Amino acid sequence: MSFQNPWGLLALLLVVPLILLYMLKQEYKDIRVSTTFLWQEVERQLRAAKPWQRLKTRLLLVLQILAIIIFALALARPVYRSTDAGYHYVAVVDSSARMQATDIRPSRMEAAKKGLKDLIATMTARDRMTIIQAGIEPLVVVDETGDKGLLRQGVDGLEAYNSRADIEKAIQLAEAIIDKGENGQLHLFTDSNKPYEGVLQYHIYKGDGNNLAISNVSTSPGEEGLVVLSRVRNYGDPASVTLELRVDGSVFDIKEVSLAEGGQADIYWTRVPREGRTFELAILNEDDLAIDNRGWAVNKYQDQYRALLVTDRNVFIERAVGLRKDIELVKTTKGQDLVSQDFSLYIYDGYLPERLPKGHMIVFNPPENGPLDLVEEGQFEPVAVRINRDIVNDEIISYIEATDFQIAKAKKLKLPQDFDIVLEDQKGNPLLILGDTDQGRLVIFAFSLKDSNLPLKADFPILMQALLNWTLPPGLDELDFTYPGDPVLLAPMLEADQISVISPSGKEYNFDPYPVPYFYDSYETGIYQVVQRAGDKLYRTYFPVVIQTSQLSDLRDAFEEMPDQGQQTPGLSAQFLKDFWKYAGWALVLLLLIEWWVYHYGS
């Protein structure tokens, strides 16, 4: 028997004032009497008037002393400890993708779960267990308990995810649990023979698995369509592999390749349709780990914007546009503006063609007598350039400050209806305007960059990116792929009202566009859709989630030799701990009820 809070025993000192109260006599008042006939009675009462008397045993006194003792024990929290009464098992279960391997039937994870249930079956009535699932982050599946039914239920809920597992972090959590003043056994259920400090006993479930894996799928533009590049690795015996390429869910081609033991092969698929959105490569052979037999890629080049820049070697515009990787920039000079070709965006610097193309345009220093009827005759010298904070498209100016903007001269512009003024001078003369037209979105700078210090300001590339995002909404930040469980930043369009992520199985997640959200539930492999809603328009982008084959596909990996499991020393006996403070509390309540009854009804 010991106490978790020995200072609570100080409450026993309350017994002393209680006894003193019972020993202290009541003082009587002096009263005059008419006769001494009853002298003996008066003498008895005088003796009773002494301040102290011998302590007499009373039932109430005994009950109240017992109440104080029980109250002190409840505060001190008595516990019973026995070093040979039971064990505290802490089981860490590896939930990495490799535990899905079937070289042990039905799988490594199912074998590990059976082994853990066997350990639970050996527990005595006083044993306890904590179960930790080791994933990207450790998770306590079942907290410390001796309930075998609850433990078996927790084991049934364990599964092998598609991600890696941070076993070291899970072991650190297990050691912290054991270090709560208790000794115990740390058991690791895994398929790897890598040793870890602190583990008392290993339960290893692995065979000599054969596995084929797709380690890479990517796309690049070719002369006659797209080229899909793929790499296949063999983590087992020599094999002849059948590969199938699907484009947007339909079979495009099938190839055969031979792989030596531990070998790999790069396979190229040519003349793939440019209009394809998603590409899936599959190994048709059966092996011991199915999760890495598929790989995915998305067509980043289908949504590649083409922009035409007509300028006389203005490197500032060229560099600002070049920051967008999804824009293919075609440069030319005046008179050779390639109007016969189709571009998503036209950028004109000091020039406009006689016939305006259909599409979005950004115009710098437009000519006075050009096809845009927006330029009045005459120029002016802007004074105190400033940002108009009242524009509708306020996302464009969110990150710029017109600090010390200097413009030597600018052309007077007529402001069309429903156009926004982004930059103006102190007299309200528009310097940068934008709006929607029948031909597309239009941005006009009333001045030449050569007549201003704007290109030398850090705000210029930020402003240009905001204008490009307004005219050509970007995709999902050039995300080639991600691994299961890794967070994905969902970069919203400026106009987005809502963002939705649709998983490969069709589950939908909805987000507000701001603040910029992250998507965390990426454990499913395959192609995810990102749908951005802007008014009545929908914009779709895609990203693939693929297996981290470099860490998970080799089923025959070998690490350091493990200690001989048969020669391991027995586990440390956990201290069996029984806490009695709750029982003491209920006994105190019962005792106070008895004391109340004796006081009111006892003789």
Coordinates of C-alpha atoms in Angstrom, one line a residue:
M1 CA 0.0 0.0 0.0
S2 CA 1.3 3.5 -0.9
F3 CA -0.1 6.9 -1.4
Q4 CA -0.1 9.0 -4.5
N5 CA -0.6 12.2 -2.4
P6 CA 0.8 11.6 1.0
W7 CA 0.3 15.3 2.0
G8 CA -3.4 14.5 2.2
L9 CA -2.7 12.6 5.5
L10 CA -2.3 16.0 7.1
A11 CA -6.1 16.1 7.3
L12 CA -5.8 13.6 10.2
L13 CA -4.8 16.6 12.4
L14 CA -8.4 17.6 12.3
V15 CA -9.0 14.9 14.9
V16 CA -7.2 17.0 17.6
P17 CA -9.6 20.0 17.6
L18 CA -12.6 17.6 17.4
I19 CA -11.5 15.8 20.6
L20 CA -10.8 19.2 22.3
L21 CA -14.3 20.3 21.5
Y22 CA -15.7 17.2 23.2
M23 CA -13.5 17.6 26.3
L24 CA -14.3 21.3 26.7
K25 CA -17.2 21.7 29.2
Q26 CA -19.9 24.2 28.7
E27 CA -19.7 27.1 31.2
Y28 CA -22.8 27.8 33.3
K29 CA -23.9 31.2 34.5
D30 CA -24.1 32.1 38.2
I31 CA -27.7 31.9 39.5
R32 CA -29.0 32.9 42.9
V33 CA -31.2 30.3 44.7
S34 CA -33.6 30.8 47.7
T35 CA -32.5 27.8 49.6
T36 CA -29.6 25.3 50.0
F37 CA -31.9 22.4 50.4
L38 CA -30.8 21.0 47.1
W39 CA -27.1 21.6 47.9
Q40 CA -26.0 18.3 46.6
E41 CA -27.5 18.9 43.2
V42 CA -25.9 22.4 43.1
E43 CA -22.6 20.9 44.0
R44 CA -22.9 18.3 41.2
Q45 CA -23.7 21.1 38.7
L46 CA -20.7 23.1 40.0
R47 CA -18.4 20.2 39.2
A48 CA -19.9 20.1 35.8
A49 CA -19.1 23.8 35.3
K50 CA -15.3 23.1 35.2
P51 CA -13.9 23.9 31.7
W52 CA -12.5 20.4 31.1
Q53 CA -13.9 17.0 31.8
R54 CA -12.8 13.5 31.2
L55 CA -13.3 12.4 27.6
K56 CA -16.2 9.9 27.4
T57 CA -16.7 7.5 24.6
R58 CA -19.6 8.7 22.4
L59 CA -20.9 7.2 19.2
L60 CA -21.0 10.6 17.5
L61 CA -17.4 11.2 18.4
V62 CA -16.3 7.8 17.0
L63 CA -18.3 8.4 13.8
Q64 CA -16.8 11.9 13.3
I65 CA -13.2 10.6 13.9
L66 CA -13.8 7.9 11.4
A67 CA -15.1 10.4 8.9
I68 CA -11.9 12.5 9.3
I69 CA -9.7 9.4 8.8
I70 CA -11.6 8.4 5.6
F71 CA -11.5 12.0 4.3
A72 CA -7.7 12.1 4.9
L73 CA -7.3 8.8 3.1
A74 CA -9.3 10.0 0.1
L75 CA -7.0 13.1 -0.1
A76 CA -3.9 10.9 0.1
R77 CA -5.2 8.6 -2.7
P78 CA -4.1 5.2 -1.4
V79 CA -3.0 2.7 -4.0
Y80 CA -2.1 -0.9 -3.9
R81 CA 1.0 -1.9 -5.9
S82 CA 2.3 -5.3 -6.7
T83 CA 5.4 -6.0 -8.7
D84 CA 4.3 -9.5 -9.7
A85 CA 0.6 -8.9 -10.3
G86 CA 0.5 -8.0 -14.0
Y87 CA 2.0 -6.4 -17.1
H88 CA 1.4 -3.2 -18.9
Y89 CA 1.8 -4.1 -22.6
V90 CA 2.3 -1.3 -25.1
A91 CA 1.8 -2.6 -28.7
V92 CA 3.1 -0.6 -31.6
V93 CA 1.6 -1.8 -34.9
D94 CA 3.2 -0.8 -38.3
S95 CA 0.4 0.5 -40.6
S96 CA 2.6 1.3 -43.7
A97 CA 1.6 0.3 -47.2
R98 CA 4.0 -2.7 -47.1
M99 CA 1.9 -4.4 -44.5
Q100 CA -0.6 -4.9 -47.3
A101 CA 1.8 -7.5 -48.9
T102 CA 0.3 -11.0 -49.4
D103 CA 3.5 -13.0 -49.2
I104 CA 2.1 -14.0 -45.8
R105 CA -1.6 -15.1 -46.2
P106 CA -3.9 -13.3 -46.1
S107 CA -1.6 -10.3 -45.6
R108 CA 1.2 -9.1 -43.3
M109 CA -1.3 -6.8 -41.5
E110 CA -3.8 -9.6 -40.9
A111 CA -1.0 -11.8 -39.6
A112 CA 0.2 -9.0 -37.3
K113 CA -3.4 -8.5 -36.0
K114 CA -3.7 -12.2 -35.3
G115 CA -0.3 -12.1 -33.4
L116 CA -1.5 -9.2 -31.3
K117 CA -4.8 -11.0 -30.5
D118 CA -2.7 -14.0 -29.4
L119 CA -0.8 -11.6 -27.0
I120 CA -4.1 -10.3 -25.7
A121 CA -5.3 -13.8 -25.1
T122 CA -2.3 -14.4 -22.8
M123 CA -3.2 -11.4 -20.5
T124 CA -4.2 -12.1 -17.0
A125 CA -7.0 -10.4 -15.2
R126 CA -4.6 -7.7 -13.9
D127 CA -2.7 -7.1 -17.1
R128 CA -3.3 -4.0 -19.2
M129 CA -2.5 -2.9 -22.7
T130 CA -2.2 0.2 -24.9
I131 CA -2.3 -0.1 -28.7
I132 CA -0.6 2.5 -30.9
Q133 CA -0.9 2.5 -34.7
A134 CA 2.3 3.7 -36.4
G135 CA 1.4 5.8 -39.4
I136 CA 2.7 9.2 -40.7
E137 CA 1.7 10.3 -37.2
P138 CA 1.2 7.8 -34.3
L139 CA -2.3 7.2 -33.1
V140 CA -3.4 5.7 -29.8
V141 CA -6.1 3.3 -30.9
V142 CA -6.9 1.8 -27.5
D143 CA -5.8 3.6 -24.3
E144 CA -4.5 1.6 -21.3
T145 CA -7.1 -1.0 -20.4
G146 CA -7.5 -4.6 -19.3
D147 CA -10.8 -5.1 -21.2
K148 CA -9.9 -7.8 -23.7
G149 CA -13.1 -7.3 -25.7
L150 CA -12.3 -3.6 -26.1
L151 CA -8.7 -4.5 -27.1
R152 CA -9.8 -7.0 -29.7
Q153 CA -12.2 -4.5 -31.1
G154 CA -9.4 -2.0 -31.4
V155 CA -7.3 -4.6 -33.2
D156 CA -10.1 -5.3 -35.7
G157 CA -10.1 -1.6 -36.6
L158 CA -6.4 -1.6 -37.6
E159 CA -5.5 -1.3 -41.3
A160 CA -2.5 -0.8 -43.5
Y161 CA -2.7 2.6 -45.2
N162 CA -1.1 3.6 -48.5
S163 CA 1.5 5.8 -46.8
R164 CA 4.8 5.3 -45.0
A165 CA 5.0 4.8 -41.2
D166 CA 7.1 6.8 -38.8
I167 CA 7.8 3.9 -36.4
E168 CA 10.4 5.9 -34.4
K169 CA 7.9 8.5 -33.5
A170 CA 5.4 5.8 -32.4
I171 CA 8.1 4.2 -30.2
Q172 CA 8.8 7.5 -28.6
L173 CA 5.1 7.9 -27.8
A174 CA 5.1 4.3 -26.4
E175 CA 8.1 5.0 -24.2
A176 CA 6.5 8.2 -22.9
I177 CA 3.4 6.1 -21.9
I178 CA 5.5 3.5 -20.1
D179 CA 7.5 6.3 -18.3
K180 CA 4.4 7.3 -16.3
G181 CA 5.9 5.7 -13.2
E182 CA 5.1 2.3 -14.5
N183 CA 7.3 -0.5 -16.0
G184 CA 6.0 -2.5 -18.9
Q185 CA 6.6 -4.3 -22.1
L186 CA 7.0 -2.6 -25.5
H187 CA 6.1 -4.9 -28.4
L188 CA 6.5 -3.9 -32.1
F189 CA 4.4 -5.6 -34.7
T190 CA 6.0 -4.9 -38.1
D191 CA 7.4 -6.4 -41.3
S192 CA 10.9 -4.9 -41.0
N193 CA 13.8 -6.3 -39.2
K194 CA 15.2 -2.9 -38.5
P195 CA 16.2 -2.6 -34.8
Y196 CA 14.8 0.2 -32.6
E197 CA 15.9 1.3 -29.1
G198 CA 13.4 0.6 -26.4
V199 CA 11.6 -2.3 -28.0
L200 CA 11.5 -5.3 -25.7
Q201 CA 10.1 -7.8 -28.2
Y202 CA 9.7 -7.8 -32.0
H203 CA 6.9 -9.5 -33.9
I204 CA 8.1 -9.6 -37.5
Y205 CA 5.7 -10.7 -40.3
K206 CA 7.4 -11.0 -43.7
G207 CA 8.0 -13.5 -46.4
D208 CA 10.3 -13.6 -49.4
G209 CA 7.9 -11.5 -51.5
N210 CA 8.0 -10.8 -55.3
N211 CA 7.0 -7.4 -56.2
L212 CA 6.8 -5.2 -59.3
A213 CA 6.3 -1.4 -59.0
I214 CA 5.7 1.6 -61.2
S215 CA 8.1 4.1 -59.9
N216 CA 7.4 7.0 -62.3
V217 CA 4.8 8.3 -64.8
S218 CA 5.1 11.7 -66.5
T219 CA 4.2 13.5 -69.7
S220 CA 6.0 15.7 -72.1
P221 CA 5.0 17.3 -75.5
G222 CA 6.1 15.5 -78.6
E223 CA 6.0 16.2 -82.3
E224 CA 3.0 14.0 -82.9
G225 CA 1.1 14.3 -79.7
L226 CA 2.2 13.7 -76.1
V227 CA 4.9 11.3 -74.9
V228 CA 4.2 9.4 -71.7
L229 CA 7.4 8.4 -69.8
S230 CA 7.2 5.5 -67.4
R231 CA 9.6 3.4 -65.2
V232 CA 9.0 -0.1 -63.9
R233 CA 11.1 -1.8 -61.2
N234 CA 11.4 -5.4 -60.3
Y235 CA 11.9 -6.2 -56.6
G236 CA 11.8 -10.0 -57.0
D237 CA 12.7 -12.8 -59.3
P238 CA 13.2 -12.3 -63.1
A239 CA 9.8 -11.6 -64.7
S240 CA 8.1 -10.8 -68.0
V241 CA 5.8 -7.8 -67.3
T242 CA 2.7 -6.7 -69.1
L243 CA 2.0 -3.0 -69.0
E244 CA -1.3 -1.2 -69.9
L245 CA -1.6 2.5 -70.6
R246 CA -5.1 4.1 -70.2
V247 CA -5.9 7.6 -71.4
D248 CA -9.0 9.1 -69.7
G249 CA -10.0 5.6 -68.6
S250 CA -9.8 4.0 -72.0
V251 CA -7.0 1.5 -73.0
F252 CA -4.5 3.2 -75.3
D253 CA -1.7 0.6 -75.6
I254 CA -0.3 -2.6 -74.1
K255 CA 3.4 -3.5 -74.0
E256 CA 5.6 -6.4 -72.8
V257 CA 8.9 -5.9 -71.0
S258 CA 11.4 -8.4 -69.4
L259 CA 13.0 -7.4 -66.1
A260 CA 15.9 -9.1 -64.4
E261 CA 16.0 -9.6 -60.7
G262 CA 16.4 -6.1 -59.1
G263 CA 16.2 -4.6 -62.6
Q264 CA 14.3 -1.6 -64.0
A265 CA 13.1 -0.4 -67.4
D266 CA 12.1 2.9 -68.9
I267 CA 9.2 2.7 -71.3
Y268 CA 8.1 5.5 -73.6
W269 CA 4.6 5.8 -75.0
T270 CA 4.4 8.1 -78.1
R271 CA 1.6 9.6 -80.1
V272 CA -0.6 9.9 -77.1
P273 CA -3.6 12.2 -77.8
R274 CA -2.9 15.8 -76.7
E275 CA -6.5 16.2 -75.5
G276 CA -6.1 13.4 -72.9
R277 CA -6.5 14.7 -69.4
T278 CA -5.5 11.7 -67.2
F279 CA -3.1 8.8 -67.8
E280 CA -3.0 5.5 -65.8
L281 CA -0.2 2.9 -66.2
A282 CA -1.0 -0.5 -64.8
I283 CA 1.0 -3.7 -64.3
L284 CA -1.3 -6.6 -65.3
N285 CA 0.9 -9.3 -63.5
E286 CA -0.1 -10.4 -60.1
D287 CA 2.5 -10.0 -57.3
D288 CA 2.7 -9.7 -53.5
L289 CA 1.9 -6.0 -53.3
A290 CA -0.8 -4.6 -55.5
I291 CA -0.9 -1.0 -54.3
D292 CA 2.2 0.0 -56.3
N293 CA 1.1 -1.7 -59.5
R294 CA -0.5 1.5 -60.8
G295 CA 0.8 4.9 -61.5
W296 CA -0.8 8.1 -62.7
A297 CA 0.0 11.4 -64.4
V298 CA -2.1 14.4 -65.6
N299 CA -1.7 16.4 -68.8
K300 CA -0.3 19.7 -67.7
Y301 CA 0.1 20.7 -71.4
Q302 CA -3.5 20.5 -72.3
D303 CA -4.2 23.5 -70.1
Q304 CA -1.0 25.2 -71.2
Y305 CA -1.9 28.7 -72.2
R306 CA -0.4 30.3 -75.3
A307 CA 0.3 34.0 -75.1
L308 CA 1.6 36.4 -77.8
L309 CA 3.9 39.2 -76.8
V310 CA 4.4 42.0 -79.4
T311 CA 7.1 44.3 -78.2
D312 CA 10.4 45.9 -79.1
R313 CA 12.6 43.9 -76.7
N314 CA 10.9 44.8 -73.4
V315 CA 12.5 42.3 -71.1
F316 CA 10.5 43.4 -68.1
I317 CA 7.2 42.2 -69.6
E318 CA 8.9 39.0 -70.8
R319 CA 10.3 38.1 -67.4
A320 CA 7.1 38.9 -65.6
V321 CA 5.0 36.7 -67.9
G322 CA 7.7 34.0 -67.7
L323 CA 7.0 33.4 -64.0
R324 CA 3.9 31.6 -65.0
K325 CA 5.0 28.0 -65.9
D326 CA 1.6 27.2 -67.5
I327 CA 1.9 30.0 -70.1
E328 CA 3.8 29.4 -73.3
L329 CA 5.1 32.8 -74.4
V330 CA 5.5 33.5 -78.1
K331 CA 7.5 36.7 -78.8
T332 CA 7.4 38.8 -82.0
T333 CA 7.8 42.4 -83.2
K334 CA 5.4 44.9 -84.7
G335 CA 3.9 43.9 -88.0
Q336 CA 4.5 40.2 -87.4
D337 CA 1.9 39.6 -84.7
L338 CA 0.9 36.1 -86.0
V339 CA -2.8 37.1 -86.0
S340 CA -3.6 33.9 -87.9
Q341 CA -2.8 31.8 -84.9
D342 CA -5.0 31.2 -81.9
F343 CA -3.7 32.6 -78.5
S344 CA -5.3 32.8 -75.1
L345 CA -3.7 36.1 -74.4
Y346 CA -2.3 39.0 -76.5
I347 CA 0.1 41.4 -75.0
Y348 CA 0.9 44.6 -77.0
D349 CA 3.5 47.1 -76.1
G350 CA 3.0 50.5 -77.8
Y351 CA 1.2 48.9 -80.7
L352 CA -2.1 47.5 -81.8
P353 CA -3.0 45.6 -85.0
E354 CA -5.6 47.1 -87.4
R355 CA -7.9 44.2 -86.6
L356 CA -8.2 43.2 -83.0
P357 CA -8.0 39.4 -82.3
K358 CA -10.7 37.7 -80.2
G359 CA -9.2 36.9 -76.8
H360 CA -7.9 38.5 -73.7
M361 CA -5.5 41.5 -74.1
I362 CA -3.0 43.5 -72.0
V363 CA -2.0 46.7 -73.8
F364 CA 0.8 49.0 -72.8
N365 CA 0.8 52.6 -74.1
P366 CA -1.9 52.1 -76.8
P367 CA -1.7 54.3 -79.9
E368 CA -4.1 57.3 -80.2
N369 CA -5.6 56.4 -83.5
G370 CA -5.8 52.7 -83.0
P371 CA -8.7 50.3 -83.1
L372 CA -9.4 50.8 -79.4
D373 CA -11.5 53.9 -79.1
L374 CA -10.3 54.6 -75.6
V375 CA -7.5 57.0 -76.1
E376 CA -8.1 60.8 -76.3
E377 CA -5.7 63.1 -78.0
G378 CA -3.1 64.6 -75.8
Q379 CA -0.8 63.5 -73.0
F380 CA -0.4 64.6 -69.4
E381 CA 2.2 64.3 -66.6
P382 CA 0.8 62.2 -63.7
V383 CA 1.3 63.6 -60.3
A384 CA 1.2 61.5 -57.1
V385 CA 0.3 58.1 -58.5
R386 CA -1.9 56.1 -56.2
I387 CA -3.9 52.8 -56.1
N388 CA -7.7 53.0 -56.3
R389 CA -8.8 50.9 -53.3
D390 CA -12.5 51.0 -54.3
I391 CA -12.2 48.7 -57.4
V392 CA -14.5 45.6 -57.7
N393 CA -11.6 43.2 -58.4
D394 CA -9.8 44.1 -55.2
E395 CA -7.7 40.9 -55.3
I396 CA -5.5 42.5 -57.9
I397 CA -4.3 45.2 -55.6
S398 CA -4.2 43.1 -52.4
Y399 CA -0.4 42.8 -52.3
I400 CA 0.9 46.0 -54.0
E401 CA 1.6 49.5 -52.7
A402 CA 2.1 52.4 -55.0
T403 CA 5.0 53.8 -53.1
D404 CA 7.1 56.3 -55.1
F405 CA 5.6 55.3 -58.4
Q406 CA 7.0 57.8 -61.0
I407 CA 5.4 58.2 -64.5
A408 CA 6.9 60.8 -66.8
K409 CA 4.0 60.9 -69.2
A410 CA 0.8 59.1 -70.0
K411 CA -2.1 59.2 -72.4
K412 CA -5.5 60.3 -71.5
L413 CA -8.0 57.4 -71.5
K414 CA -11.7 57.4 -71.7
L415 CA -13.1 55.1 -69.0
P416 CA -15.6 52.6 -70.5
Q417 CA -18.7 51.7 -68.5
D418 CA -18.1 49.0 -65.9
F419 CA -14.3 49.3 -66.2
D420 CA -12.2 49.5 -63.0
I421 CA -9.4 52.1 -62.4
V422 CA -6.5 50.3 -60.7
L423 CA -3.9 53.2 -60.9
E424 CA -4.7 56.9 -61.1
D425 CA -3.1 60.2 -60.2
Q426 CA -4.2 62.7 -57.7
K427 CA -6.6 64.3 -60.2
G428 CA -8.3 61.0 -60.9
N429 CA -6.8 60.5 -64.3
P430 CA -6.8 56.7 -65.1
L431 CA -3.4 55.2 -65.6
L432 CA -4.3 51.5 -65.4
I433 CA -7.8 50.2 -66.2
L434 CA -9.4 46.8 -66.7
G435 CA -12.7 45.3 -67.6
D436 CA -14.7 42.8 -69.6
T437 CA -15.5 43.3 -73.3
D438 CA -17.3 41.2 -76.0
Q439 CA -13.8 40.0 -77.2
G440 CA -12.5 39.1 -73.8
R441 CA -10.9 40.7 -70.8
L442 CA -9.0 43.9 -71.4
V443 CA -6.2 45.5 -69.4
I444 CA -4.8 48.9 -70.5
F445 CA -1.7 50.7 -69.2
A446 CA -1.9 54.4 -70.2
F447 CA 1.8 54.8 -70.3
S448 CA 5.0 53.0 -71.5
L449 CA 7.0 51.2 -69.0
K450 CA 10.1 53.0 -70.4
D451 CA 8.6 56.3 -69.2
S452 CA 8.2 55.0 -65.6
N453 CA 10.1 53.5 -62.7
L454 CA 7.4 50.8 -62.3
P455 CA 9.5 47.9 -63.7
L456 CA 12.2 48.7 -61.1
K457 CA 9.7 48.2 -58.2
A458 CA 9.2 44.9 -56.5
D459 CA 5.4 45.5 -56.9
F460 CA 5.6 45.2 -60.7
P461 CA 5.9 41.4 -61.0
I462 CA 3.3 41.0 -58.3
L463 CA 0.9 43.3 -60.2
M464 CA 1.6 41.5 -63.4
Q465 CA 0.9 38.1 -61.9
A466 CA -2.4 39.4 -60.5
L467 CA -3.4 40.7 -63.9
L468 CA -2.4 37.4 -65.5
N469 CA -4.4 35.5 -62.9
W470 CA -7.4 37.7 -63.7
T471 CA -7.1 37.0 -67.4
L472 CA -5.8 33.4 -67.3
P473 CA -6.7 31.6 -64.1
P474 CA -3.9 29.3 -63.1
G475 CA -4.0 25.6 -62.4
L476 CA -2.9 23.7 -59.3
D477 CA 0.5 25.1 -58.9
E478 CA 2.2 22.7 -61.3
L479 CA 1.7 19.8 -58.9
D480 CA 3.2 16.7 -60.6
F481 CA 2.2 14.3 -57.9
T482 CA 2.0 13.9 -54.1
Y483 CA 2.4 11.0 -51.7
P484 CA -0.5 9.5 -49.6
G485 CA -1.1 11.5 -46.5
D486 CA 0.8 14.5 -47.5
P487 CA -1.0 17.9 -47.4
V488 CA -1.9 19.6 -50.7
L489 CA -2.1 23.4 -51.0
L490 CA -5.2 24.3 -52.9
A491 CA -4.3 27.6 -54.7
P492 CA -7.6 29.4 -55.4
M493 CA -8.3 31.6 -58.4
L494 CA -8.9 35.2 -57.7
E495 CA -12.6 34.8 -58.6
A496 CA -13.2 31.5 -56.9
D497 CA -16.3 31.3 -54.7
Q498 CA -15.8 27.7 -53.6
I499 CA -13.2 24.9 -54.0
S500 CA -14.1 21.2 -54.1
V501 CA -11.8 18.2 -54.1
I502 CA -13.1 14.9 -55.5
S503 CA -11.2 11.8 -54.5
P504 CA -10.6 8.8 -56.9
S505 CA -13.5 7.0 -55.2
G506 CA -15.9 10.0 -55.7
K507 CA -15.8 11.4 -52.1
E508 CA -16.2 15.2 -52.2
Y509 CA -14.6 17.8 -49.9
N510 CA -15.7 21.4 -50.0
F511 CA -13.5 24.4 -48.9
D512 CA -13.8 28.2 -48.8
P513 CA -11.2 29.8 -51.1
Y514 CA -9.8 32.1 -48.4
P515 CA -7.8 31.7 -46.3
V516 CA -6.0 29.5 -48.7
P517 CA -7.0 25.9 -47.7
Y518 CA -4.9 22.7 -47.4
F519 CA -6.3 19.2 -48.3
Y520 CA -5.1 16.5 -45.8
D521 CA -7.2 13.4 -46.6
S522 CA -5.0 12.3 -49.4
Y523 CA -4.5 8.6 -48.4
E524 CA -6.3 7.2 -51.4
T525 CA -4.1 6.7 -54.5
G526 CA -5.2 7.8 -57.9
I527 CA -6.4 11.0 -59.6
Y528 CA -8.0 13.8 -57.6
Q529 CA -10.1 16.5 -59.2
V530 CA -10.0 20.1 -57.9
V531 CA -13.1 22.0 -59.0
Q532 CA -13.2 25.8 -58.6
R533 CA -16.5 27.6 -58.9
A534 CA -16.5 31.2 -60.0
G535 CA -20.0 32.4 -60.5
D536 CA -21.6 30.1 -63.0
K537 CA -18.3 28.8 -64.3
L538 CA -16.3 25.7 -63.3
Y539 CA -12.6 25.2 -63.6
R540 CA -11.1 21.8 -63.2
T541 CA -7.6 20.8 -62.4
Y542 CA -6.1 17.4 -61.4
F543 CA -3.4 16.0 -59.3
P544 CA -2.2 12.4 -58.8
V545 CA -1.4 10.7 -55.5
V546 CA 1.1 7.9 -55.9
I547 CA 2.9 5.3 -53.7
Q548 CA 6.4 6.2 -52.4
T549 CA 7.9 3.2 -54.1
S550 CA 11.5 4.0 -53.0
Q551 CA 10.5 3.3 -49.4
L552 CA 7.7 0.9 -49.6
S553 CA 8.0 -1.4 -52.6
D554 CA 11.0 -3.6 -51.7
L555 CA 9.5 -6.5 -49.7
R556 CA 12.9 -8.2 -49.3
D557 CA 14.7 -5.3 -47.6
A558 CA 17.4 -6.3 -45.2
F559 CA 18.6 -4.4 -42.2
E560 CA 20.8 -5.3 -39.2
E561 CA 20.4 -8.7 -37.7
M562 CA 17.9 -8.8 -34.9
P563 CA 18.5 -10.3 -31.5
D564 CA 17.6 -13.9 -31.1
Q565 CA 13.9 -13.7 -30.2
G566 CA 14.1 -17.1 -28.4
Q567 CA 16.9 -15.8 -26.1
Q568 CA 15.4 -12.6 -25.1
T569 CA 15.0 -11.9 -21.4
P570 CA 11.5 -11.9 -20.1
G571 CA 9.6 -8.7 -20.0
L572 CA 9.7 -6.5 -16.9
S573 CA 6.8 -7.0 -14.7
A574 CA 4.5 -4.0 -14.7
Q575 CA 3.4 -2.6 -11.4
F576 CA -0.2 -3.6 -10.8
L577 CA -1.8 -0.5 -9.4
K578 CA -5.2 -0.4 -7.7
D579 CA -6.5 3.0 -6.7
F580 CA -8.9 3.2 -3.6
W581 CA -9.7 6.9 -3.4
K582 CA -13.1 6.4 -5.0
Y583 CA -14.1 3.8 -2.5
A584 CA -12.9 6.0 0.3
G585 CA -15.1 8.8 -1.0
W586 CA -18.2 6.7 -1.1
A587 CA -17.4 5.3 2.4
L588 CA -17.2 9.0 3.6
V589 CA -20.6 9.8 2.2
L590 CA -22.1 6.7 3.8
L591 CA -20.5 7.5 7.2
L592 CA -21.8 11.1 7.2
L593 CA -25.3 9.8 6.5
I594 CA -25.0 7.5 9.5
E595 CA -23.7 10.3 11.7
W596 CA -26.6 12.5 10.7
W597 CA -29.1 9.7 11.6
V598 CA -27.4 9.1 15.0
Y599 CA -27.4 12.8 15.8
H600 CA -31.1 13.2 15.1
Y601 CA -32.6 9.8 16.0
G602 CA -30.0 8.0 18.1
S603 CA -30.4 7.6 21.8

